[in-house]
Amino acid sequence: MSEVTAPMAGKVIDVKVNVGDTVSEDDELIILEAMKMEMPLVAPTSGTVKEIKCKKGDSVGADDVLVVIE
Amino acid sequence: MLDMVMTTGVVHLTVGNLIMWLIAFFFIYLAITKNYEPLLLVPIGFGILIVNLPLTYLMQEGEGLLWKFYHYGLEWEVIPPLIFLGLGALTDFGPMIANPKTLILGAGAQFGVYVAFFGALILGFKIPEACSIGIIGGADGPTTIFTTVHLAPHLLGATAVAAYSYMSLVPIIQPPIMRLLTTEKERKIKMRQLRPVSKKEKILFPLVTVMVICLIVPASAPLMAMFMLGNLFKECGVVKRLSDAASNELMNIVTILLGISVGATMSAEHFLKPEVILVFIMGLIAFAFSTAAGILLAKFMNLFFKEKINPLIGSAGVSAVPMAARVSQVVGSKADPKNYLLMHAMGPNVAGVIGTVVAAGVFIALAG
Amino acid sequence: MIDWNLALKIFTFGLSAVFGSLAILIGAIYAFGKILKNIEKEGN
């Protein structure tokens, strides 16, 4: 199991996967906006999305867990 | 009849005026359709246009409206420090306080300033002119203007426009240099997440910094003092109104006056000279060397530190905030999409602003 | 004529001021970080 955490504080502007989706390594999961820049957060490993802990429009802090992949 | 015709501007138009009109339209076009630095290019472009309408005497010493903006705003050193006040209120020094050694990268990226300084001297510019040209390499608009007004006001249009245009070209100029000087492996270096910085540290920082910098280079005080005051407004938490005013309304007001004043210095007889092209070339060289020096310094530091720095954040030592930091993020994520360098690059980025101000202070103290 | 002496002085003094002041700033940041930590410890 691996967790995708926010690398920095920012705002979630898009969630590109749903719970149950199969993803492969480096697939985009979430688009985070920090300092007026959009940054895709990618899957660290291949697997299935087990849990999504944020939604579009959320403000998140550094190190918050956003997605859990199994 | 002839006398009446002579009072119109039309008969006094020169070819130079027409060329400057084209430049003015080009700037306004770039701002509106390409969104290149619109907050500056719209007022600058308009300023260029109107000072190239003959007989308006807008830049007439002691009388003209734009001359008054220019004189009381720029020559009196009011506008650039007020912009720094706003920048201070917008800048988060947290990433730099969390990893202070990245400050050195902000110093390294001033190297290009001196390369362009010597380059300009070799091309025949005088020392004060060479200082104003060199400082373009710091990639800091207000500091460039501040220095040029002090040392070589006749070059103001050229250095200001060069500084702002290279700042907006950061995403095009920097990446090839960054890739050339780093290996794939270096670009993939992951850096440890920055520690959280306490509020107390953030409040102490502007106080300590203004003392350290102004004691060493007193001539940098106008910019440094305002920069740190703005930052204290932001971090102390009890003067939100002042912080908001400095970073919004005041900043917008002085940006209008800055843009139109810079544009107003670009009348045909002042701007259409071969030396202006040289200013642009030396500015680009300054910029490229600053980028390269930041990266090479980061690689050099990696020889000594156990915890490796990703050299891509070195190029963020040029003070174009936050454009240069974004470039580090983009180039880094191309090598490894799981690498997030943005916050790490903000350290050298804001340190670069301080470094450029110090360099400008020394120029003004010694060449003024 | 260019006063190369002055130019060299501007260069050496400028670059050392840039590196020197930022290095001192690094020291200062570490120092006040430590002091703050100690004060907080005593407070506990």
Tab-separated table of C-alpha atoms in Angstrom:
chain	number	residue	atom	x	y	z
A	1	MET	CA	0.000	0.000	0.000
A	2	SER	CA	1.307	3.437	-0.749
A	3	GLU	CA	0.087	6.894	0.047
A	4	VAL	CA	0.260	9.957	-2.166
A	5	THR	CA	0.929	12.992	0.005
A	6	ALA	CA	0.869	16.664	-0.913
A	7	PRO	CA	4.460	17.785	-1.597
A	8	MET	CA	3.523	21.332	-0.584
A	9	ALA	CA	0.533	23.315	0.570
A	10	GLY	CA	-1.869	24.107	-2.249
A	11	LYS	CA	-5.328	23.710	-3.679
A	12	VAL	CA	-6.728	20.616	-5.337
A	13	ILE	CA	-8.047	21.728	-8.693
A	14	ASP	CA	-8.810	18.343	-10.178
A	15	VAL	CA	-9.097	14.724	-9.099
A	16	LYS	CA	-8.509	12.521	-12.114
A	17	VAL	CA	-9.273	9.087	-10.669
A	18	ASN	CA	-12.080	7.335	-8.803
A	19	VAL	CA	-11.971	4.760	-6.033
A	20	GLY	CA	-11.502	1.330	-7.592
A	21	ASP	CA	-9.631	2.601	-10.680
A	22	THR	CA	-6.543	0.735	-11.745
A	23	VAL	CA	-3.568	3.022	-12.222
A	24	SER	CA	-0.025	2.443	-13.401
A	25	GLU	CA	3.091	4.169	-12.144
A	26	ASP	CA	3.378	7.874	-13.109
A	27	ASP	CA	-0.306	8.178	-14.024
A	28	GLU	CA	-1.709	11.547	-13.006
A	29	LEU	CA	-3.972	11.302	-9.973
A	30	ILE	CA	-4.488	14.831	-8.780
A	31	ILE	CA	-3.775	18.300	-10.084
A	32	LEU	CA	-2.527	20.540	-7.299
A	33	GLU	CA	-2.182	24.275	-7.624
A	34	ALA	CA	0.505	26.096	-5.653
A	35	MET	CA	1.841	29.557	-6.370
A	36	LYS	CA	-0.351	29.905	-9.436
A	37	MET	CA	1.226	26.823	-10.944
A	38	GLU	CA	-0.584	23.602	-11.751
A	39	MET	CA	1.253	20.474	-10.785
A	40	PRO	CA	0.178	16.907	-11.496
A	41	LEU	CA	0.693	14.478	-8.615
A	42	VAL	CA	1.425	11.032	-10.044
A	43	ALA	CA	1.047	7.492	-8.817
A	44	PRO	CA	4.182	6.247	-7.043
A	45	THR	CA	3.395	2.630	-7.996
A	46	SER	CA	0.903	0.691	-10.061
A	47	GLY	CA	-2.190	-0.548	-8.266
A	48	THR	CA	-5.790	0.132	-7.426
A	49	VAL	CA	-7.075	3.369	-5.935
A	50	LYS	CA	-8.304	2.407	-2.488
A	51	GLU	CA	-9.203	5.741	-1.028
A	52	ILE	CA	-9.352	9.392	-2.104
A	53	LYS	CA	-9.053	11.742	0.838
A	54	CYS	CA	-9.588	15.061	-0.905
A	55	LYS	CA	-11.979	16.580	-3.391
A	56	LYS	CA	-11.880	19.248	-6.017
A	57	GLY	CA	-11.481	22.702	-4.455
A	58	ASP	CA	-9.942	21.494	-1.172
A	59	SER	CA	-7.016	23.362	0.319
A	60	VAL	CA	-4.415	20.910	1.522
A	61	GLY	CA	-1.280	21.256	3.631
A	62	ALA	CA	2.152	19.776	3.033
A	63	ASP	CA	2.298	16.046	3.850
A	64	ASP	CA	-1.486	15.576	3.906
A	65	VAL	CA	-2.426	12.174	2.553
A	66	LEU	CA	-4.496	12.669	-0.596
A	67	VAL	CA	-4.819	9.250	-2.221
A	68	VAL	CA	-4.169	5.695	-1.020
A	69	ILE	CA	-3.139	3.129	-3.610
A	70	GLU	CA	-3.081	-0.615	-3.028
B	1	MET	CA	-1.373	79.830	-42.056
B	2	LEU	CA	2.055	78.239	-42.008
B	3	ASP	CA	2.423	79.249	-38.358
B	4	MET	CA	-0.760	77.442	-37.515
B	5	VAL	CA	0.375	74.299	-39.267
B	6	MET	CA	3.653	74.468	-37.378
B	7	THR	CA	1.821	74.292	-34.053
B	8	THR	CA	0.491	70.835	-34.871
B	9	GLY	CA	2.522	67.764	-34.051
B	10	VAL	CA	2.119	66.182	-37.455
B	11	VAL	CA	4.737	68.253	-39.262
B	12	HIS	CA	7.310	67.585	-36.552
B	13	LEU	CA	7.089	63.807	-36.751
B	14	THR	CA	10.364	62.017	-37.385
B	15	VAL	CA	11.044	58.531	-38.730
B	16	GLY	CA	12.252	57.721	-35.214
B	17	ASN	CA	8.844	58.623	-33.778
B	18	LEU	CA	7.179	56.259	-36.228
B	19	ILE	CA	9.531	53.427	-35.262
B	20	MET	CA	8.786	54.057	-31.590
B	21	TRP	CA	5.045	53.940	-32.353
B	22	LEU	CA	5.568	50.480	-33.799
B	23	ILE	CA	7.468	49.418	-30.685
B	24	ALA	CA	4.672	50.844	-28.527
B	25	PHE	CA	1.986	48.997	-30.494
B	26	PHE	CA	4.074	45.829	-30.354
B	27	PHE	CA	4.306	46.012	-26.538
B	28	ILE	CA	0.589	46.621	-26.170
B	29	TYR	CA	-0.104	43.788	-28.617
B	30	LEU	CA	2.163	41.394	-26.682
B	31	ALA	CA	0.456	42.359	-23.437
B	32	ILE	CA	-3.087	41.940	-24.711
B	33	THR	CA	-2.860	38.917	-26.986
B	34	LYS	CA	0.088	37.013	-25.505
B	35	ASN	CA	-0.418	38.067	-21.883
B	36	TYR	CA	3.299	38.939	-21.541
B	37	GLU	CA	3.700	41.017	-18.367
B	38	PRO	CA	0.519	42.970	-19.171
B	39	LEU	CA	0.627	44.945	-15.924
B	40	LEU	CA	3.830	46.585	-17.128
B	41	LEU	CA	3.697	46.418	-20.889
B	42	VAL	CA	0.358	48.180	-21.209
B	43	PRO	CA	1.458	51.330	-19.323
B	44	ILE	CA	4.996	51.194	-20.778
B	45	GLY	CA	3.664	50.811	-24.320
B	46	PHE	CA	1.227	53.660	-23.856
B	47	GLY	CA	3.969	55.817	-22.328
B	48	ILE	CA	6.199	55.184	-25.342
B	49	LEU	CA	3.397	56.124	-27.703
B	50	ILE	CA	2.588	59.456	-26.102
B	51	VAL	CA	6.155	60.702	-25.633
B	52	ASN	CA	6.640	60.156	-29.338
B	53	LEU	CA	3.836	62.550	-30.235
B	54	PRO	CA	5.759	65.762	-30.988
B	55	LEU	CA	5.195	69.076	-29.165
B	56	THR	CA	3.282	67.499	-26.270
B	57	TYR	CA	6.201	68.344	-23.992
B	58	LEU	CA	5.124	65.619	-21.618
B	59	MET	CA	8.754	65.052	-20.682
B	60	GLN	CA	9.645	68.769	-20.581
B	61	GLU	CA	11.793	69.310	-17.514
B	62	GLY	CA	9.899	71.040	-14.722
B	63	GLU	CA	6.628	71.167	-16.646
B	64	GLY	CA	5.586	67.966	-18.359
B	65	LEU	CA	3.216	65.610	-16.612
B	66	LEU	CA	5.248	62.498	-17.327
B	67	TRP	CA	8.419	64.302	-16.345
B	68	LYS	CA	6.852	64.897	-12.944
B	69	PHE	CA	5.955	61.210	-12.580
B	70	TYR	CA	9.468	60.305	-13.623
B	71	HIS	CA	11.194	62.917	-11.488
B	72	TYR	CA	9.243	62.528	-8.270
B	73	GLY	CA	8.665	58.813	-8.705
B	74	LEU	CA	11.908	57.423	-10.034
B	75	GLU	CA	14.569	60.102	-9.586
B	76	TRP	CA	13.400	60.684	-6.056
B	77	GLU	CA	13.636	56.929	-5.518
B	78	VAL	CA	10.058	56.585	-4.366
B	79	ILE	CA	8.569	54.002	-6.699
B	80	PRO	CA	11.029	51.052	-6.660
B	81	PRO	CA	11.189	50.920	-2.833
B	82	LEU	CA	7.368	51.023	-2.652
B	83	ILE	CA	7.219	48.089	-5.055
B	84	PHE	CA	9.626	46.285	-2.755
B	85	LEU	CA	7.290	47.004	0.157
B	86	GLY	CA	4.551	45.187	-1.721
B	87	LEU	CA	6.865	42.351	-2.755
B	88	GLY	CA	7.885	41.920	0.875
B	89	ALA	CA	4.249	41.592	1.864
B	90	LEU	CA	3.818	38.898	-0.780
B	91	THR	CA	6.999	36.901	-0.142
B	92	ASP	CA	7.123	33.807	2.023
B	93	PHE	CA	10.654	33.310	3.284
B	94	GLY	CA	9.640	30.015	4.928
B	95	PRO	CA	11.333	27.703	2.393
B	96	MET	CA	14.559	29.663	2.767
B	97	ILE	CA	14.476	29.661	6.576
B	98	ALA	CA	13.815	25.919	6.507
B	99	ASN	CA	16.905	25.251	4.412
B	100	PRO	CA	19.241	28.237	4.826
B	101	LYS	CA	22.115	26.836	2.800
B	102	THR	CA	20.101	27.442	-0.335
B	103	LEU	CA	20.789	31.146	0.333
B	104	ILE	CA	24.248	30.622	-1.121
B	105	LEU	CA	22.634	29.716	-4.447
B	106	GLY	CA	20.965	33.116	-4.474
B	107	ALA	CA	24.425	34.623	-4.164
B	108	GLY	CA	25.926	32.418	-6.873
B	109	ALA	CA	23.331	33.484	-9.390
B	110	GLN	CA	24.584	37.080	-9.147
B	111	PHE	CA	27.709	35.990	-11.018
B	112	GLY	CA	26.194	36.915	-14.366
B	113	VAL	CA	25.834	40.479	-13.124
B	114	TYR	CA	29.606	40.786	-13.060
B	115	VAL	CA	30.136	38.977	-16.340
B	116	ALA	CA	27.880	41.509	-18.040
B	117	PHE	CA	29.530	44.330	-16.106
B	118	PHE	CA	32.947	43.474	-17.546
B	119	GLY	CA	31.428	42.692	-20.938
B	120	ALA	CA	29.870	46.148	-21.059
B	121	LEU	CA	33.174	47.773	-20.055
B	122	ILE	CA	34.968	45.970	-22.860
B	123	LEU	CA	32.306	47.167	-25.299
B	124	GLY	CA	33.164	50.727	-24.281
B	125	PHE	CA	30.482	51.596	-21.758
B	126	LYS	CA	31.502	53.738	-18.805
B	127	ILE	CA	31.604	52.195	-15.330
B	128	PRO	CA	28.228	53.538	-14.107
B	129	GLU	CA	26.608	52.400	-17.362
B	130	ALA	CA	28.206	48.967	-17.070
B	131	CYS	CA	26.817	48.625	-13.533
B	132	SER	CA	23.298	49.376	-14.755
B	133	ILE	CA	23.651	46.859	-17.573
B	134	GLY	CA	25.146	44.188	-15.333
B	135	ILE	CA	22.339	44.370	-12.797
B	136	ILE	CA	19.910	43.150	-15.499
B	137	GLY	CA	21.470	39.731	-14.815
B	138	GLY	CA	19.858	39.758	-11.380
B	139	ALA	CA	16.501	39.554	-13.190
B	140	ASP	CA	14.899	42.018	-10.842
B	141	GLY	CA	12.960	44.848	-12.460
B	142	PRO	CA	12.644	47.373	-9.605
B	143	THR	CA	16.304	46.910	-8.604
B	144	THR	CA	17.423	47.408	-12.191
B	145	ILE	CA	15.415	50.618	-12.401
B	146	PHE	CA	16.685	51.816	-9.023
B	147	THR	CA	20.308	51.240	-10.050
B	148	THR	CA	19.959	52.753	-13.509
B	149	VAL	CA	18.252	55.916	-12.291
B	150	HIS	CA	21.159	56.381	-9.890
B	151	LEU	CA	23.995	55.630	-12.243
B	152	ALA	CA	22.974	55.971	-15.885
B	153	PRO	CA	19.482	57.488	-16.256
B	154	HIS	CA	19.886	57.868	-20.034
B	155	LEU	CA	19.834	54.053	-20.296
B	156	LEU	CA	16.688	53.605	-18.190
B	157	GLY	CA	14.314	52.646	-20.985
B	158	ALA	CA	16.718	50.051	-22.316
B	159	THR	CA	17.715	48.398	-19.036
B	160	ALA	CA	14.188	48.385	-17.636
B	161	VAL	CA	12.668	46.872	-20.747
B	162	ALA	CA	15.537	44.361	-21.023
B	163	ALA	CA	15.119	43.291	-17.382
B	164	TYR	CA	11.359	42.847	-17.658
B	165	SER	CA	11.475	41.111	-21.002
B	166	TYR	CA	14.107	38.615	-19.883
B	167	MET	CA	12.113	37.978	-16.717
B	168	SER	CA	9.130	36.993	-18.791
B	169	LEU	CA	11.381	34.916	-21.051
B	170	VAL	CA	12.761	32.916	-18.092
B	171	PRO	CA	10.823	29.775	-19.131
B	172	ILE	CA	12.462	29.931	-22.564
B	173	ILE	CA	16.009	31.036	-21.701
B	174	GLN	CA	16.712	28.848	-18.684
B	175	PRO	CA	15.728	25.232	-19.506
B	176	PRO	CA	18.307	24.602	-22.271
B	177	ILE	CA	21.102	25.887	-20.019
B	178	MET	CA	19.793	23.812	-17.112
B	179	ARG	CA	19.696	20.612	-19.157
B	180	LEU	CA	23.106	21.258	-20.662
B	181	LEU	CA	24.796	21.556	-17.281
B	182	THR	CA	23.106	18.689	-15.432
B	183	THR	CA	22.971	14.935	-15.905
B	184	GLU	CA	19.746	12.967	-15.947
B	185	LYS	CA	20.747	11.489	-12.589
B	186	GLU	CA	21.238	14.901	-11.008
B	187	ARG	CA	17.912	16.126	-12.292
B	188	LYS	CA	16.262	13.173	-10.522
B	189	ILE	CA	17.716	13.999	-7.108
B	190	LYS	CA	14.893	14.107	-4.602
B	191	MET	CA	15.099	16.555	-1.751
B	192	ARG	CA	13.721	15.984	1.719
B	193	GLN	CA	10.480	17.743	2.487
B	194	LEU	CA	11.110	21.113	4.119
B	195	ARG	CA	10.506	21.373	7.843
B	196	PRO	CA	7.673	23.644	8.946
B	197	VAL	CA	8.909	27.099	9.994
B	198	SER	CA	7.504	28.660	13.150
B	199	LYS	CA	5.779	32.023	13.210
B	200	LYS	CA	8.434	33.404	15.544
B	201	GLU	CA	11.188	32.551	13.074
B	202	LYS	CA	9.259	34.226	10.287
B	203	ILE	CA	8.827	37.393	12.368
B	204	LEU	CA	12.476	37.510	13.411
B	205	PHE	CA	13.703	37.005	9.857
B	206	PRO	CA	12.908	40.470	8.409
B	207	LEU	CA	14.267	42.168	11.533
B	208	VAL	CA	17.549	40.271	11.493
B	209	THR	CA	17.932	40.530	7.720
B	210	VAL	CA	17.440	44.266	7.484
B	211	MET	CA	20.076	44.747	10.180
B	212	VAL	CA	22.612	42.379	8.631
B	213	ILE	CA	22.260	43.628	5.055
B	214	CYS	CA	22.036	47.336	5.809
B	215	LEU	CA	25.021	47.193	8.149
B	216	ILE	CA	27.140	45.575	5.452
B	217	VAL	CA	25.861	47.492	2.409
B	218	PRO	CA	24.154	50.699	3.617
B	219	ALA	CA	23.475	51.830	0.046
B	220	SER	CA	21.036	48.951	-0.357
B	221	ALA	CA	18.913	50.289	2.504
B	222	PRO	CA	16.063	51.947	0.545
B	223	LEU	CA	15.133	48.680	-1.186
B	224	MET	CA	16.079	46.341	1.644
B	225	ALA	CA	14.298	48.317	4.352
B	226	MET	CA	11.031	48.474	2.420
B	227	PHE	CA	11.285	44.800	1.414
B	228	MET	CA	11.683	43.692	5.012
B	229	LEU	CA	9.063	46.113	6.341
B	230	GLY	CA	6.552	44.639	3.906
B	231	ASN	CA	7.525	41.158	5.042
B	232	LEU	CA	7.157	42.114	8.707
B	233	PHE	CA	3.661	43.444	7.914
B	234	LYS	CA	2.823	40.058	6.429
B	235	GLU	CA	4.311	37.845	9.121
B	236	CYS	CA	3.518	39.737	12.316
B	237	GLY	CA	-0.192	39.112	11.813
B	238	VAL	CA	-1.441	42.249	13.543
B	239	VAL	CA	-1.449	44.693	10.620
B	240	LYS	CA	-3.308	42.739	7.964
B	241	ARG	CA	-4.743	46.006	6.604
B	242	LEU	CA	-1.301	47.446	5.974
B	243	SER	CA	-0.063	44.215	4.506
B	244	ASP	CA	-3.039	44.048	2.151
B	245	ALA	CA	-2.691	47.697	1.174
B	246	ALA	CA	1.030	47.314	0.441
B	247	SER	CA	0.583	44.204	-1.670
B	248	ASN	CA	-2.603	45.242	-3.501
B	249	GLU	CA	-3.690	48.865	-3.799
B	250	LEU	CA	-0.338	50.556	-3.244
B	251	MET	CA	1.498	48.085	-5.443
B	252	ASN	CA	-1.037	48.613	-8.233
B	253	ILE	CA	-0.809	52.384	-7.980
B	254	VAL	CA	2.971	52.487	-8.136
B	255	THR	CA	2.993	49.937	-10.945
B	256	ILE	CA	0.954	52.366	-13.054
B	257	LEU	CA	3.366	55.216	-12.315
B	258	LEU	CA	6.391	52.976	-12.860
B	259	GLY	CA	5.184	51.700	-16.205
B	260	ILE	CA	4.275	55.061	-17.617
B	261	SER	CA	7.481	56.682	-16.342
B	262	VAL	CA	9.662	53.998	-17.910
B	263	GLY	CA	7.761	54.275	-21.170
B	264	ALA	CA	8.166	58.033	-21.052
B	265	THR	CA	11.965	57.771	-21.118
B	266	MET	CA	11.761	55.986	-24.456
B	267	SER	CA	11.451	58.874	-26.859
B	268	ALA	CA	13.005	58.268	-30.264
B	269	GLU	CA	16.035	60.475	-29.683
B	270	HIS	CA	16.837	58.668	-26.427
B	271	PHE	CA	16.021	55.113	-27.362
B	272	LEU	CA	16.991	54.586	-31.002
B	273	LYS	CA	20.716	54.265	-30.511
B	274	PRO	CA	23.051	51.364	-31.274
B	275	GLU	CA	24.002	51.114	-27.594
B	276	VAL	CA	20.463	50.019	-26.749
B	277	ILE	CA	20.952	46.849	-28.790
B	278	LEU	CA	24.205	46.242	-26.900
B	279	VAL	CA	22.314	46.634	-23.619
B	280	PHE	CA	19.908	43.901	-24.700
B	281	ILE	CA	22.713	41.565	-25.767
B	282	MET	CA	24.691	42.055	-22.558
B	283	GLY	CA	21.512	41.602	-20.533
B	284	LEU	CA	20.916	38.224	-22.138
B	285	ILE	CA	24.524	37.201	-21.475
B	286	ALA	CA	24.148	38.293	-17.859
B	287	PHE	CA	21.015	36.224	-17.539
B	288	ALA	CA	22.538	33.102	-19.072
B	289	PHE	CA	25.636	33.290	-16.877
B	290	SER	CA	23.550	33.815	-13.734
B	291	THR	CA	21.519	30.713	-14.565
B	292	ALA	CA	24.640	28.670	-15.246
B	293	ALA	CA	26.474	29.910	-12.152
B	294	GLY	CA	23.557	28.981	-9.870
B	295	ILE	CA	23.498	25.434	-11.239
B	296	LEU	CA	27.259	24.953	-11.109
B	297	LEU	CA	27.384	26.268	-7.551
B	298	ALA	CA	24.706	23.767	-6.507
B	299	LYS	CA	26.791	20.967	-8.041
B	300	PHE	CA	29.853	22.292	-6.229
B	301	MET	CA	27.983	22.339	-2.914
B	302	ASN	CA	26.999	18.709	-3.482
B	303	LEU	CA	30.680	17.789	-3.202
B	304	PHE	CA	30.581	18.770	0.467
B	305	PHE	CA	27.079	18.022	1.715
B	306	LYS	CA	25.801	14.584	2.505
B	307	GLU	CA	22.255	15.637	1.761
B	308	LYS	CA	22.349	16.361	-1.952
B	309	ILE	CA	20.792	19.421	-3.540
B	310	ASN	CA	19.076	19.037	-6.867
B	311	PRO	CA	21.173	21.383	-9.051
B	312	LEU	CA	18.033	22.447	-10.911
B	313	ILE	CA	17.096	24.695	-8.007
B	314	GLY	CA	20.358	26.629	-8.494
B	315	SER	CA	19.044	28.423	-11.529
B	316	ALA	CA	16.207	29.783	-9.380
B	317	GLY	CA	18.805	32.014	-7.741
B	318	VAL	CA	18.017	34.648	-10.362
B	319	SER	CA	15.435	36.753	-8.660
B	320	ALA	CA	12.530	36.461	-11.086
B	321	VAL	CA	10.026	35.375	-8.415
B	322	PRO	CA	8.357	32.933	-8.803
B	323	MET	CA	8.996	32.334	-12.519
B	324	ALA	CA	12.474	30.878	-12.023
B	325	ALA	CA	11.252	28.538	-9.269
B	326	ARG	CA	8.475	27.307	-11.536
B	327	VAL	CA	11.038	26.549	-14.229
B	328	SER	CA	12.998	24.394	-11.752
B	329	GLN	CA	9.797	22.487	-11.003
B	330	VAL	CA	8.954	21.978	-14.674
B	331	VAL	CA	12.431	20.804	-15.724
B	332	GLY	CA	12.675	18.576	-12.652
B	333	SER	CA	9.324	16.927	-13.218
B	334	LYS	CA	10.295	16.136	-16.809
B	335	ALA	CA	13.185	14.031	-15.492
B	336	ASP	CA	10.994	12.431	-12.818
B	337	PRO	CA	7.288	13.225	-12.554
B	338	LYS	CA	7.428	12.297	-8.847
B	339	ASN	CA	9.938	15.039	-8.109
B	340	TYR	CA	8.464	18.251	-6.697
B	341	LEU	CA	11.069	20.998	-6.577
B	342	LEU	CA	8.878	24.104	-6.477
B	343	MET	CA	9.168	24.798	-2.744
B	344	HIS	CA	12.848	23.917	-2.645
B	345	ALA	CA	13.477	26.341	-5.490
B	346	MET	CA	11.706	29.150	-3.646
B	347	GLY	CA	14.643	29.312	-1.191
B	348	PRO	CA	17.288	30.356	-3.736
B	349	ASN	CA	14.649	32.375	-5.564
B	350	VAL	CA	13.925	34.777	-2.705
B	351	ALA	CA	17.589	34.717	-1.664
B	352	GLY	CA	18.344	35.900	-5.197
B	353	VAL	CA	16.281	39.024	-4.610
B	354	ILE	CA	18.376	39.837	-1.536
B	355	GLY	CA	21.579	39.054	-3.451
B	356	THR	CA	20.643	41.358	-6.324
B	357	VAL	CA	19.812	44.190	-3.932
B	358	VAL	CA	23.209	43.793	-2.254
B	359	ALA	CA	24.987	43.815	-5.630
B	360	ALA	CA	23.050	46.953	-6.593
B	361	GLY	CA	23.967	48.603	-3.296
B	362	VAL	CA	27.665	48.052	-3.913
B	363	PHE	CA	27.359	49.396	-7.470
B	364	ILE	CA	25.657	52.555	-6.226
B	365	ALA	CA	28.109	53.021	-3.356
B	366	LEU	CA	31.231	52.643	-5.471
B	367	ALA	CA	30.245	53.845	-8.930
B	368	GLY	CA	27.794	56.593	-7.986
C	1	MET	CA	39.394	55.886	-20.369
C	2	ILE	CA	38.062	53.153	-18.150
C	3	ASP	CA	39.364	53.070	-14.616
C	4	TRP	CA	40.069	49.324	-14.472
C	5	ASN	CA	41.237	49.712	-10.919
C	6	LEU	CA	37.800	50.889	-9.850
C	7	ALA	CA	36.110	48.245	-11.974
C	8	LEU	CA	38.118	45.513	-10.270
C	9	LYS	CA	37.335	46.995	-6.877
C	10	ILE	CA	33.611	47.041	-7.671
C	11	PHE	CA	33.815	43.423	-8.782
C	12	THR	CA	35.738	42.041	-5.812
C	13	PHE	CA	33.923	44.087	-3.218
C	14	GLY	CA	30.561	43.439	-4.848
C	15	LEU	CA	30.900	39.681	-5.121
C	16	SER	CA	32.326	39.345	-1.615
C	17	ALA	CA	29.552	41.541	-0.213
C	18	VAL	CA	26.940	39.358	-1.920
C	19	PHE	CA	28.430	36.096	-0.656
C	20	GLY	CA	29.488	37.548	2.693
C	21	SER	CA	26.155	39.068	3.615
C	22	LEU	CA	24.193	36.003	2.562
C	23	ALA	CA	26.613	33.751	4.475
C	24	ILE	CA	26.202	35.887	7.596
C	25	LEU	CA	22.454	35.706	7.073
C	26	ILE	CA	22.658	31.899	7.018
C	27	GLY	CA	24.522	32.024	10.310
C	28	ALA	CA	21.949	34.402	11.738
C	29	ILE	CA	19.036	32.181	10.683
C	30	TYR	CA	20.627	29.123	12.310
C	31	ALA	CA	21.444	31.161	15.407
C	32	PHE	CA	17.976	32.595	15.998
C	33	GLY	CA	16.449	29.220	15.181
C	34	LYS	CA	18.529	27.689	17.977
C	35	ILE	CA	17.806	30.501	20.417
C	36	LEU	CA	14.069	30.221	19.792
C	37	LYS	CA	14.228	26.482	20.369
C	38	ASN	CA	16.037	26.971	23.662
C	39	ILE	CA	13.569	29.585	24.831
C	40	GLU	CA	10.698	27.253	24.019
C	41	LYS	CA	12.389	24.422	25.936
C	42	GLU	CA	12.792	26.604	29.002
C	43	GLY	CA	9.180	27.652	28.717
C	44	ASN	CA	8.093	24.034	28.986
